[in-house]
Amino acid sequence: MTDAATFWPLACEALAEGDFGQAFALLQAGTLLSAPAEQARYALLAGSLHALYGDLAVEELNLSLSEARRLDPALSEDPLFLALSAEAAARAQGPQAAPPPPQTCTAPDPLARFHALSALILAGRLGEAAAVSLDPAELPAHLSWRAAALQAEAHEGLGDSALAADLFAQAAAGARGPDRAVMLQEGAALRLAQGQLDAAAQALQEARPLYAAQPTDPQEALNLSTWHYLQAQVQLAQGQADAALSEIQAAEQLEAGHGDPSYGVALVQGQVLSALGRTEEALAAFGRAAELAQDGDRPYAQHELAVALLDLDRPLEAQEVLETIAREPGYPFQAEILADLAECDYRLGQLAQAQAGAEQALRQGAVVPASLVLGNVALEYYHLDDALAHFERVIGASPEGSRDWLIGHQMTADILAQQGFREPAQVYSHAQQALEYTPEGDEWQATLQAHRDRAAELMQGGGGRVLN
């Protein structure tokens, strides 16, 4: 006769190598050599393995629980039995499921705490999940990285993305193969959202070799699609729009071959096409994203769609879309919506309404888009000093080399020139910085070169004094 302590460590060794078949065989061997009470314990351990398959093995998990209770009715009060039961219920009922009993979250057995943590995550009880005391090092290798990933998911949902990213890195260190790639990608997504482009790029670079060149497994192929989707975002943020287009097209192809089109891929495709100046195509992509989006995501796609319509100088259509988003109280960029509505008013010649809307948007924190509108309105009134202040604010609030930063320098150089080159050094500086990022053939290039050259002449000839 034997007990679970004999075969469970051997099963864990097999699981550490990803060999679930061998692990189940070892548990079955232990069952055959054990008394009924120990057979019940083996049934629970088999249930723990089934739980790792997620929704695909809920029926098997429930069968394992039923078998454990049949063999040893007293086991129905065991923390591991209660935690696994709560996990099965959470998979079936989601947020409506009862939470695992409190004793499962403080049980001496770390395996029970792991499954209680999983049940709380599945039920959306993230605060309670984050409070579960569980050191991943307490668990066998195949669960240690999964525990770190669950903790990361909880903290991400609670808004602590920095800790979540660190926990995903911890999970990646313990995972293998495609599982490690997924953990690296989860961390990369958070680093990307935090603006840590180098860290995101490094994680993605480590993840790519973990995939097959041409995955045949549908889930692995979709995970690789996510890799391309994230890589496209990193390259777009780094100003490599052409490379980003290749990546997002690869993501789209993998989705088409192994799954369904996603909102995220369509949205990023639109952003990349917009960056490349292919606005009509971007418009179509944003339209697809809006159709594919869930209710909570739809305003993001609609906002991108409205901005693309403005880029195509279709303010009436943009206004209609923006007014729809303005009625979504949960959308976090309502200040930017106000600024974009003000831009629509400006394009439609409603200057007073545009100014009022932009001033409200500025007060609410949409500094850059509101200042662009206010600068343009001031120019319409020929209030050059006011316009200058607004465009200088745009420069100060925008990343170097960004579209808004470039517009700020272009407009500032032009306004200073209109004011008679009173400060030629400033004209030269703004024109030169704008020229460094203005594409060849752009209509601004000749104007900026003329401003820069005239400013240089004045600086050489009169120490900054305007020469007639």
Short mmCIF file of C-alpha atoms in Angstrom, two decimals:
data_model
loop_
_atom_site.label_atom_id
_atom_site.label_comp_id
_atom_site.label_asym_id
_atom_site.label_seq_id
_atom_site.Cartn_x
_atom_site.Cartn_y
_atom_site.Cartn_z
CA MET A 1 0.00 0.00 0.00
CA THR A 2 1.13 3.57 -0.58
CA ASP A 3 -0.08 7.13 0.01
CA ALA A 4 -0.30 10.31 -2.06
CA ALA A 5 3.05 11.49 -0.74
CA THR A 6 4.69 8.70 -2.74
CA PHE A 7 3.44 9.41 -6.26
CA TRP A 8 2.53 13.11 -6.11
CA PRO A 9 6.20 14.33 -6.09
CA LEU A 10 6.89 12.09 -9.07
CA ALA A 11 3.84 13.49 -10.86
CA CYS A 12 5.07 17.02 -10.12
CA GLU A 13 8.43 16.19 -11.70
CA ALA A 14 6.60 15.09 -14.85
CA LEU A 15 4.45 18.22 -14.78
CA ALA A 16 7.54 20.40 -14.51
CA GLU A 17 8.55 18.93 -17.87
CA GLY A 18 5.05 19.54 -19.27
CA ASP A 19 4.25 15.82 -19.40
CA PHE A 20 0.64 15.74 -18.22
CA GLY A 21 0.11 12.23 -19.58
CA GLN A 22 2.88 10.80 -17.39
CA ALA A 23 1.57 12.73 -14.39
CA PHE A 24 -1.92 11.29 -14.78
CA ALA A 25 -0.43 7.80 -15.23
CA LEU A 26 1.53 8.17 -11.97
CA LEU A 27 -1.55 9.30 -10.08
CA GLN A 28 -3.48 6.34 -11.52
CA ALA A 29 -0.72 3.99 -10.42
CA GLY A 30 -0.88 5.44 -6.92
CA THR A 31 -4.64 4.99 -6.88
CA LEU A 32 -4.36 1.30 -7.77
CA LEU A 33 -1.89 0.68 -4.95
CA SER A 34 -3.76 2.59 -2.25
CA ALA A 35 -6.54 2.13 0.28
CA PRO A 36 -9.86 3.97 -0.38
CA ALA A 37 -8.98 6.97 1.79
CA GLU A 38 -5.78 7.52 -0.16
CA GLN A 39 -7.57 6.85 -3.43
CA ALA A 40 -9.80 9.79 -2.52
CA ARG A 41 -6.72 11.98 -2.05
CA TYR A 42 -5.40 10.88 -5.44
CA ALA A 43 -8.75 11.79 -6.99
CA LEU A 44 -8.39 15.30 -5.55
CA LEU A 45 -4.88 15.61 -6.94
CA ALA A 46 -6.16 14.48 -10.35
CA GLY A 47 -8.78 17.22 -10.03
CA SER A 48 -5.99 19.73 -9.45
CA LEU A 49 -4.45 18.65 -12.76
CA HIS A 50 -7.77 18.85 -14.60
CA ALA A 51 -8.25 22.38 -13.24
CA LEU A 52 -5.13 23.49 -15.10
CA TYR A 53 -6.89 22.75 -18.40
CA GLY A 54 -9.40 25.50 -17.59
CA ASP A 55 -12.81 25.46 -19.25
CA LEU A 56 -11.84 22.43 -21.37
CA ALA A 57 -11.87 20.07 -18.38
CA VAL A 58 -14.57 21.35 -16.02
CA GLU A 59 -16.51 18.11 -16.44
CA GLU A 60 -13.42 16.04 -15.57
CA LEU A 61 -12.75 18.25 -12.55
CA ASN A 62 -16.28 17.72 -11.27
CA LEU A 63 -16.00 13.96 -11.83
CA SER A 64 -12.77 13.90 -9.79
CA LEU A 65 -14.49 15.77 -6.96
CA SER A 66 -17.44 13.38 -7.03
CA GLU A 67 -15.11 10.38 -6.96
CA ALA A 68 -13.13 11.81 -4.02
CA ARG A 69 -16.33 12.39 -2.03
CA ARG A 70 -17.61 8.88 -2.87
CA LEU A 71 -14.41 7.27 -1.67
CA ASP A 72 -14.14 9.38 1.48
CA PRO A 73 -17.16 11.53 2.40
CA ALA A 74 -15.15 13.30 5.12
CA LEU A 75 -12.92 14.74 2.42
CA SER A 76 -15.73 17.12 1.39
CA GLU A 77 -14.58 19.39 4.24
CA ASP A 78 -10.93 19.31 3.17
CA PRO A 79 -9.62 22.78 2.11
CA LEU A 80 -8.36 21.41 -1.21
CA PHE A 81 -11.76 19.85 -1.97
CA LEU A 82 -13.51 23.12 -1.08
CA ALA A 83 -11.09 25.22 -3.14
CA LEU A 84 -11.41 23.00 -6.21
CA SER A 85 -15.20 23.01 -5.85
CA ALA A 86 -15.15 26.82 -5.73
CA GLU A 87 -12.94 26.94 -8.81
CA ALA A 88 -15.31 24.65 -10.74
CA ALA A 89 -18.27 26.81 -9.68
CA ALA A 90 -16.47 30.01 -10.68
CA ARG A 91 -15.79 28.59 -14.14
CA ALA A 92 -19.45 27.76 -14.55
CA GLN A 93 -21.02 30.82 -12.90
CA GLY A 94 -18.39 33.58 -13.06
CA PRO A 95 -19.08 36.52 -10.72
CA GLN A 96 -22.29 34.86 -9.53
CA ALA A 97 -20.36 32.00 -7.94
CA ALA A 98 -19.95 31.86 -4.17
CA PRO A 99 -16.40 32.62 -3.04
CA PRO A 100 -14.24 29.81 -1.67
CA PRO A 101 -14.70 29.36 2.10
CA PRO A 102 -12.30 31.51 4.16
CA GLN A 103 -10.37 28.49 5.46
CA THR A 104 -9.24 27.66 1.94
CA CYS A 105 -7.41 30.99 1.67
CA THR A 106 -5.46 30.40 4.89
CA ALA A 107 -5.06 26.61 4.70
CA PRO A 108 -1.63 25.14 5.57
CA ASP A 109 -1.72 23.33 2.21
CA PRO A 110 -0.41 25.75 -0.44
CA LEU A 111 -2.18 23.70 -3.13
CA ALA A 112 -5.53 24.59 -1.54
CA ARG A 113 -4.56 28.27 -1.41
CA PHE A 114 -3.53 28.15 -5.06
CA HIS A 115 -6.94 26.87 -6.17
CA ALA A 116 -8.71 29.32 -3.85
CA LEU A 117 -6.73 32.10 -5.51
CA SER A 118 -7.74 30.79 -8.92
CA ALA A 119 -11.41 30.64 -7.89
CA LEU A 120 -11.32 34.25 -6.66
CA ILE A 121 -9.74 35.46 -9.91
CA LEU A 122 -12.32 33.62 -12.01
CA ALA A 123 -15.14 35.15 -9.95
CA GLY A 124 -13.69 38.65 -10.39
CA ARG A 125 -12.95 39.04 -6.67
CA LEU A 126 -9.58 40.65 -7.29
CA GLY A 127 -9.17 42.39 -3.95
CA GLU A 128 -9.74 39.14 -2.09
CA ALA A 129 -7.40 37.34 -4.47
CA ALA A 130 -4.61 39.85 -3.87
CA ALA A 131 -5.04 39.30 -0.13
CA VAL A 132 -4.39 35.54 -0.32
CA SER A 133 -1.01 34.85 1.25
CA LEU A 134 0.77 32.55 -1.16
CA ASP A 135 4.46 32.51 -1.94
CA PRO A 136 4.88 30.87 -5.37
CA ALA A 137 8.02 29.20 -4.02
CA GLU A 138 5.80 27.08 -1.72
CA LEU A 139 4.38 25.29 -4.74
CA PRO A 140 5.76 22.69 -7.15
CA ALA A 141 7.40 24.13 -10.27
CA HIS A 142 4.39 23.58 -12.54
CA LEU A 143 2.22 25.69 -10.20
CA SER A 144 4.77 28.22 -8.98
CA TRP A 145 4.80 30.25 -12.18
CA ARG A 146 1.04 29.92 -12.54
CA ALA A 147 0.57 31.35 -9.03
CA ALA A 148 2.73 34.35 -9.93
CA ALA A 149 0.65 34.83 -13.08
CA LEU A 150 -2.61 34.72 -11.10
CA GLN A 151 -1.25 37.26 -8.63
CA ALA A 152 -0.20 39.44 -11.56
CA GLU A 153 -3.70 39.24 -13.00
CA ALA A 154 -5.18 40.34 -9.67
CA HIS A 155 -2.86 43.31 -9.26
CA GLU A 156 -3.29 44.36 -12.89
CA GLY A 157 -7.05 44.39 -12.41
CA LEU A 158 -6.61 46.49 -9.28
CA GLY A 159 -4.56 49.06 -11.19
CA ASP A 160 -1.07 48.21 -9.89
CA SER A 161 0.47 47.60 -13.29
CA ALA A 162 4.06 47.97 -12.07
CA LEU A 163 3.72 45.12 -9.56
CA ALA A 164 1.76 43.09 -12.11
CA ALA A 165 4.56 43.46 -14.66
CA ASP A 166 7.12 42.29 -12.09
CA LEU A 167 4.95 39.27 -11.25
CA PHE A 168 4.58 38.35 -14.92
CA ALA A 169 8.39 38.52 -15.19
CA GLN A 170 8.59 36.15 -12.20
CA ALA A 171 6.11 33.84 -13.90
CA ALA A 172 8.10 33.93 -17.14
CA ALA A 173 11.25 32.93 -15.27
CA GLY A 174 9.56 29.72 -14.12
CA ALA A 175 7.53 28.84 -17.22
CA ARG A 176 8.77 26.97 -20.27
CA GLY A 177 8.18 27.03 -24.01
CA PRO A 178 5.00 28.69 -25.27
CA ASP A 179 3.83 29.27 -21.66
CA ARG A 180 6.94 31.33 -21.03
CA ALA A 181 6.28 33.26 -24.25
CA VAL A 182 2.77 34.13 -23.08
CA MET A 183 4.06 35.36 -19.71
CA LEU A 184 6.71 37.49 -21.43
CA GLN A 185 4.02 38.95 -23.67
CA GLU A 186 1.74 39.75 -20.73
CA GLY A 187 4.60 41.64 -19.11
CA ALA A 188 5.47 43.36 -22.39
CA ALA A 189 1.89 44.59 -22.76
CA LEU A 190 2.07 46.22 -19.34
CA ARG A 191 5.51 47.73 -19.99
CA LEU A 192 4.17 49.10 -23.27
CA ALA A 193 1.22 50.71 -21.51
CA GLN A 194 3.66 52.26 -19.03
CA GLY A 195 5.72 53.72 -21.88
CA GLN A 196 8.70 51.44 -21.15
CA LEU A 197 9.40 50.66 -24.78
CA ASP A 198 12.86 49.19 -24.31
CA ALA A 199 11.65 46.76 -21.63
CA ALA A 200 8.66 45.75 -23.75
CA ALA A 201 10.86 45.22 -26.80
CA GLN A 202 13.33 43.11 -24.79
CA ALA A 203 10.55 40.86 -23.46
CA LEU A 204 9.14 40.36 -26.95
CA GLN A 205 12.60 39.58 -28.30
CA GLU A 206 12.94 36.82 -25.69
CA ALA A 207 9.48 35.47 -26.48
CA ARG A 208 9.72 35.06 -30.26
CA PRO A 209 12.16 32.09 -30.39
CA LEU A 210 9.87 30.11 -28.07
CA TYR A 211 7.32 29.68 -30.87
CA ALA A 212 7.47 27.33 -33.81
CA ALA A 213 8.15 29.06 -37.12
CA GLN A 214 4.71 27.99 -38.41
CA PRO A 215 2.59 26.89 -35.43
CA THR A 216 0.01 24.20 -36.18
CA ASP A 217 -1.64 24.24 -32.77
CA PRO A 218 -4.46 26.84 -32.97
CA GLN A 219 -3.84 28.26 -29.49
CA GLU A 220 -0.11 28.64 -30.08
CA ALA A 221 -0.85 30.33 -33.42
CA LEU A 222 -3.20 32.81 -31.73
CA ASN A 223 -0.60 33.50 -29.03
CA LEU A 224 1.89 34.21 -31.81
CA SER A 225 -0.68 36.55 -33.34
CA THR A 226 -0.68 38.42 -30.03
CA TRP A 227 3.12 38.61 -30.23
CA HIS A 228 2.90 40.30 -33.65
CA TYR A 229 0.17 42.61 -32.35
CA LEU A 230 2.37 43.77 -29.46
CA GLN A 231 5.46 44.03 -31.66
CA ALA A 232 3.51 46.28 -34.03
CA GLN A 233 2.61 48.57 -31.14
CA VAL A 234 6.21 48.80 -29.96
CA GLN A 235 7.48 49.60 -33.46
CA LEU A 236 4.74 52.16 -34.02
CA ALA A 237 5.67 53.88 -30.76
CA GLN A 238 9.32 53.87 -31.90
CA GLY A 239 8.37 55.59 -35.15
CA GLN A 240 8.84 52.49 -37.31
CA ALA A 241 5.44 52.51 -38.97
CA ASP A 242 6.49 50.47 -42.03
CA ALA A 243 7.81 47.65 -39.86
CA ALA A 244 4.72 47.90 -37.65
CA LEU A 245 2.50 47.40 -40.69
CA SER A 246 4.22 44.09 -41.52
CA GLU A 247 3.74 42.90 -37.94
CA ILE A 248 0.06 43.79 -37.68
CA GLN A 249 -0.59 42.16 -41.05
CA ALA A 250 1.07 38.98 -39.73
CA ALA A 251 -1.19 39.15 -36.67
CA GLU A 252 -4.24 39.54 -38.88
CA GLN A 253 -3.24 36.54 -41.04
CA LEU A 254 -2.77 34.28 -38.02
CA GLU A 255 -6.15 35.33 -36.64
CA ALA A 256 -7.81 34.60 -39.95
CA GLY A 257 -6.21 31.16 -40.16
CA HIS A 258 -6.75 30.01 -36.58
CA GLY A 259 -9.48 32.10 -34.96
CA ASP A 260 -11.70 35.12 -35.38
CA PRO A 261 -10.86 38.76 -36.17
CA SER A 262 -10.24 40.81 -33.03
CA TYR A 263 -10.94 44.38 -32.07
CA GLY A 264 -7.36 44.96 -30.93
CA VAL A 265 -5.70 43.93 -34.18
CA ALA A 266 -8.12 46.03 -36.25
CA LEU A 267 -7.55 49.03 -33.98
CA VAL A 268 -3.75 48.86 -34.19
CA GLN A 269 -3.94 48.30 -37.93
CA GLY A 270 -5.90 51.54 -38.19
CA GLN A 271 -3.34 53.37 -36.04
CA VAL A 272 -0.46 52.12 -38.18
CA LEU A 273 -2.19 53.04 -41.44
CA SER A 274 -3.00 56.45 -40.01
CA ALA A 275 0.66 56.98 -39.12
CA LEU A 276 1.59 56.08 -42.72
CA GLY A 277 -0.86 58.67 -44.05
CA ARG A 278 -3.16 56.01 -45.51
CA THR A 279 -6.15 57.60 -43.85
CA GLU A 280 -8.93 56.10 -45.96
CA GLU A 281 -7.65 52.60 -45.18
CA ALA A 282 -7.26 53.56 -41.53
CA LEU A 283 -10.86 54.71 -41.52
CA ALA A 284 -11.99 51.28 -42.71
CA ALA A 285 -9.87 49.54 -40.08
CA PHE A 286 -11.27 51.70 -37.28
CA GLY A 287 -14.76 50.94 -38.56
CA ARG A 288 -14.03 47.21 -38.32
CA ALA A 289 -12.62 47.71 -34.82
CA ALA A 290 -15.80 49.49 -33.71
CA GLU A 291 -17.92 46.63 -35.07
CA LEU A 292 -15.79 43.97 -33.35
CA ALA A 293 -15.44 45.78 -30.02
CA GLN A 294 -17.28 44.91 -26.84
CA ASP A 295 -19.32 47.70 -25.30
CA GLY A 296 -16.49 48.85 -23.03
CA ASP A 297 -13.97 49.01 -25.88
CA ARG A 298 -16.19 50.49 -28.60
CA PRO A 299 -15.66 54.17 -27.62
CA TYR A 300 -11.90 53.78 -28.10
CA ALA A 301 -12.35 52.59 -31.68
CA GLN A 302 -14.99 55.25 -32.33
CA HIS A 303 -12.62 57.95 -31.06
CA GLU A 304 -9.90 56.79 -33.43
CA LEU A 305 -12.51 56.74 -36.21
CA ALA A 306 -13.50 60.34 -35.44
CA VAL A 307 -9.89 61.51 -35.50
CA ALA A 308 -9.40 59.81 -38.89
CA LEU A 309 -12.50 61.59 -40.18
CA LEU A 310 -11.02 64.90 -39.03
CA ASP A 311 -7.78 64.04 -40.81
CA LEU A 312 -9.89 63.59 -43.96
CA ASP A 313 -11.54 66.97 -43.27
CA ARG A 314 -14.95 65.45 -42.68
CA PRO A 315 -15.90 67.38 -39.52
CA LEU A 316 -19.65 66.79 -39.67
CA GLU A 317 -19.22 63.01 -39.65
CA ALA A 318 -16.55 63.27 -36.98
CA GLN A 319 -18.84 65.43 -34.87
CA GLU A 320 -21.62 62.84 -35.02
CA VAL A 321 -19.28 60.08 -33.81
CA LEU A 322 -17.79 62.26 -31.08
CA GLU A 323 -21.20 63.23 -29.74
CA THR A 324 -22.01 59.53 -29.41
CA ILE A 325 -18.86 58.95 -27.34
CA ALA A 326 -19.61 62.03 -25.22
CA ARG A 327 -22.69 60.21 -23.96
CA GLU A 328 -20.53 57.36 -22.59
CA PRO A 329 -19.79 58.40 -18.98
CA GLY A 330 -17.32 55.56 -18.47
CA TYR A 331 -15.01 56.63 -21.31
CA PRO A 332 -11.91 58.11 -19.61
CA PHE A 333 -10.94 60.58 -22.36
CA GLN A 334 -13.93 62.90 -22.23
CA ALA A 335 -11.64 65.95 -22.06
CA GLU A 336 -10.10 64.91 -25.37
CA ILE A 337 -13.59 64.39 -26.80
CA LEU A 338 -14.40 68.01 -25.87
CA ALA A 339 -11.19 69.16 -27.60
CA ASP A 340 -12.00 67.17 -30.73
CA LEU A 341 -15.55 68.54 -30.79
CA ALA A 342 -13.99 72.00 -30.55
CA GLU A 343 -11.82 71.08 -33.54
CA CYS A 344 -14.98 70.16 -35.44
CA ASP A 345 -16.50 73.55 -34.58
CA TYR A 346 -13.31 75.27 -35.75
CA ARG A 347 -13.36 73.39 -39.06
CA LEU A 348 -17.02 74.38 -39.49
CA GLY A 349 -16.22 78.06 -38.90
CA GLN A 350 -17.93 78.27 -35.49
CA LEU A 351 -15.03 80.07 -33.84
CA ALA A 352 -16.69 81.26 -30.64
CA GLN A 353 -18.08 77.79 -29.94
CA ALA A 354 -14.72 76.23 -30.76
CA GLN A 355 -12.91 78.55 -28.37
CA ALA A 356 -15.36 77.90 -25.54
CA GLY A 357 -15.16 74.14 -26.00
CA ALA A 358 -11.38 74.13 -26.21
CA GLU A 359 -11.06 76.25 -23.08
CA GLN A 360 -13.27 73.78 -21.21
CA ALA A 361 -11.19 70.88 -22.53
CA LEU A 362 -7.99 72.64 -21.45
CA ARG A 363 -9.35 73.08 -17.92
CA GLN A 364 -10.16 69.36 -17.83
CA GLY A 365 -6.62 68.38 -18.81
CA ALA A 366 -6.64 67.86 -22.59
CA VAL A 367 -3.69 70.22 -22.91
CA VAL A 368 -2.36 69.39 -26.35
CA PRO A 369 -5.53 69.02 -28.49
CA ALA A 370 -7.22 71.95 -26.74
CA SER A 371 -4.18 74.19 -27.20
CA LEU A 372 -3.99 73.35 -30.90
CA VAL A 373 -7.59 74.48 -31.37
CA LEU A 374 -7.07 77.63 -29.29
CA GLY A 375 -3.94 78.46 -31.28
CA ASN A 376 -5.77 78.13 -34.58
CA VAL A 377 -8.73 80.19 -33.34
CA ALA A 378 -6.35 82.90 -32.14
CA LEU A 379 -4.74 82.96 -35.57
CA GLU A 380 -8.14 83.44 -37.18
CA TYR A 381 -8.57 86.55 -35.04
CA TYR A 382 -4.94 87.50 -35.74
CA HIS A 383 -4.15 87.47 -32.03
CA LEU A 384 -0.58 86.40 -32.66
CA ASP A 385 0.71 86.65 -29.09
CA ASP A 386 -2.15 84.45 -27.85
CA ALA A 387 -1.57 81.98 -30.65
CA LEU A 388 2.13 81.86 -29.84
CA ALA A 389 1.41 81.04 -26.19
CA HIS A 390 -0.91 78.20 -27.18
CA PHE A 391 1.51 76.59 -29.63
CA GLU A 392 4.39 76.92 -27.20
CA ARG A 393 2.23 75.06 -24.68
CA VAL A 394 1.76 72.30 -27.27
CA ILE A 395 5.53 71.97 -27.66
CA GLY A 396 6.09 71.73 -23.92
CA ALA A 397 3.42 69.05 -23.44
CA SER A 398 4.27 66.82 -26.44
CA PRO A 399 6.99 64.17 -26.88
CA GLU A 400 9.84 65.26 -29.13
CA GLY A 401 9.25 64.26 -32.73
CA SER A 402 5.55 63.60 -32.29
CA ARG A 403 3.04 65.02 -34.73
CA ASP A 404 1.77 67.59 -32.23
CA TRP A 405 5.29 68.60 -31.22
CA LEU A 406 6.13 69.14 -34.90
CA ILE A 407 2.99 71.24 -35.49
CA GLY A 408 3.87 73.32 -32.43
CA HIS A 409 7.35 74.14 -33.76
CA GLN A 410 6.08 74.77 -37.29
CA MET A 411 3.38 77.17 -36.14
CA THR A 412 5.64 78.92 -33.60
CA ALA A 413 8.32 79.55 -36.22
CA ASP A 414 5.72 80.89 -38.64
CA ILE A 415 4.08 83.20 -36.08
CA LEU A 416 7.44 84.60 -34.98
CA ALA A 417 8.23 85.26 -38.63
CA GLN A 418 4.88 87.03 -39.07
CA GLN A 419 5.78 89.22 -36.11
CA GLY A 420 8.78 90.53 -38.02
CA PHE A 421 11.61 88.27 -36.84
CA ARG A 422 11.93 90.30 -33.62
CA GLU A 423 13.70 87.30 -32.06
CA PRO A 424 15.56 85.71 -34.99
CA ALA A 425 17.34 83.19 -32.73
CA GLN A 426 13.98 81.82 -31.64
CA VAL A 427 12.75 81.67 -35.24
CA TYR A 428 15.92 79.81 -36.23
CA SER A 429 15.61 77.34 -33.33
CA HIS A 430 11.97 76.47 -33.96
CA ALA A 431 12.40 76.24 -37.71
CA GLN A 432 15.49 74.05 -37.44
CA GLN A 433 13.86 71.66 -34.95
CA ALA A 434 10.78 71.39 -37.16
CA LEU A 435 12.88 70.74 -40.26
CA GLU A 436 14.57 67.79 -38.58
CA TYR A 437 11.21 65.99 -38.43
CA THR A 438 9.40 67.42 -41.48
CA PRO A 439 9.32 64.82 -44.29
CA GLU A 440 10.93 65.56 -47.65
CA GLY A 441 8.43 67.12 -50.01
CA ASP A 442 6.13 68.35 -47.26
CA GLU A 443 4.60 71.75 -48.03
CA TRP A 444 6.06 73.10 -44.78
CA GLN A 445 9.64 72.40 -45.83
CA ALA A 446 10.14 75.40 -48.09
CA THR A 447 8.48 77.76 -45.59
CA LEU A 448 10.61 76.54 -42.71
CA GLN A 449 13.82 76.73 -44.74
CA ALA A 450 13.00 80.29 -45.73
CA HIS A 451 12.33 81.24 -42.10
CA ARG A 452 15.51 79.58 -40.93
CA ASP A 453 17.67 81.17 -43.62
CA ARG A 454 16.20 84.64 -43.02
CA ALA A 455 16.73 84.27 -39.28
CA ALA A 456 20.35 83.21 -39.86
CA GLU A 457 20.97 86.29 -42.01
CA LEU A 458 19.56 88.58 -39.34
CA MET A 459 21.58 86.92 -36.60
CA GLN A 460 24.80 87.29 -38.60
CA GLY A 461 24.11 90.84 -39.72
CA GLY A 462 22.80 92.52 -36.62
CA GLY A 463 23.15 90.41 -33.54
CA GLY A 464 19.42 89.79 -33.55
CA ARG A 465 18.41 93.26 -34.82
CA VAL A 466 16.06 93.25 -37.81
CA LEU A 467 17.72 94.65 -40.93
CA ASN A 468 15.64 96.52 -43.52
#
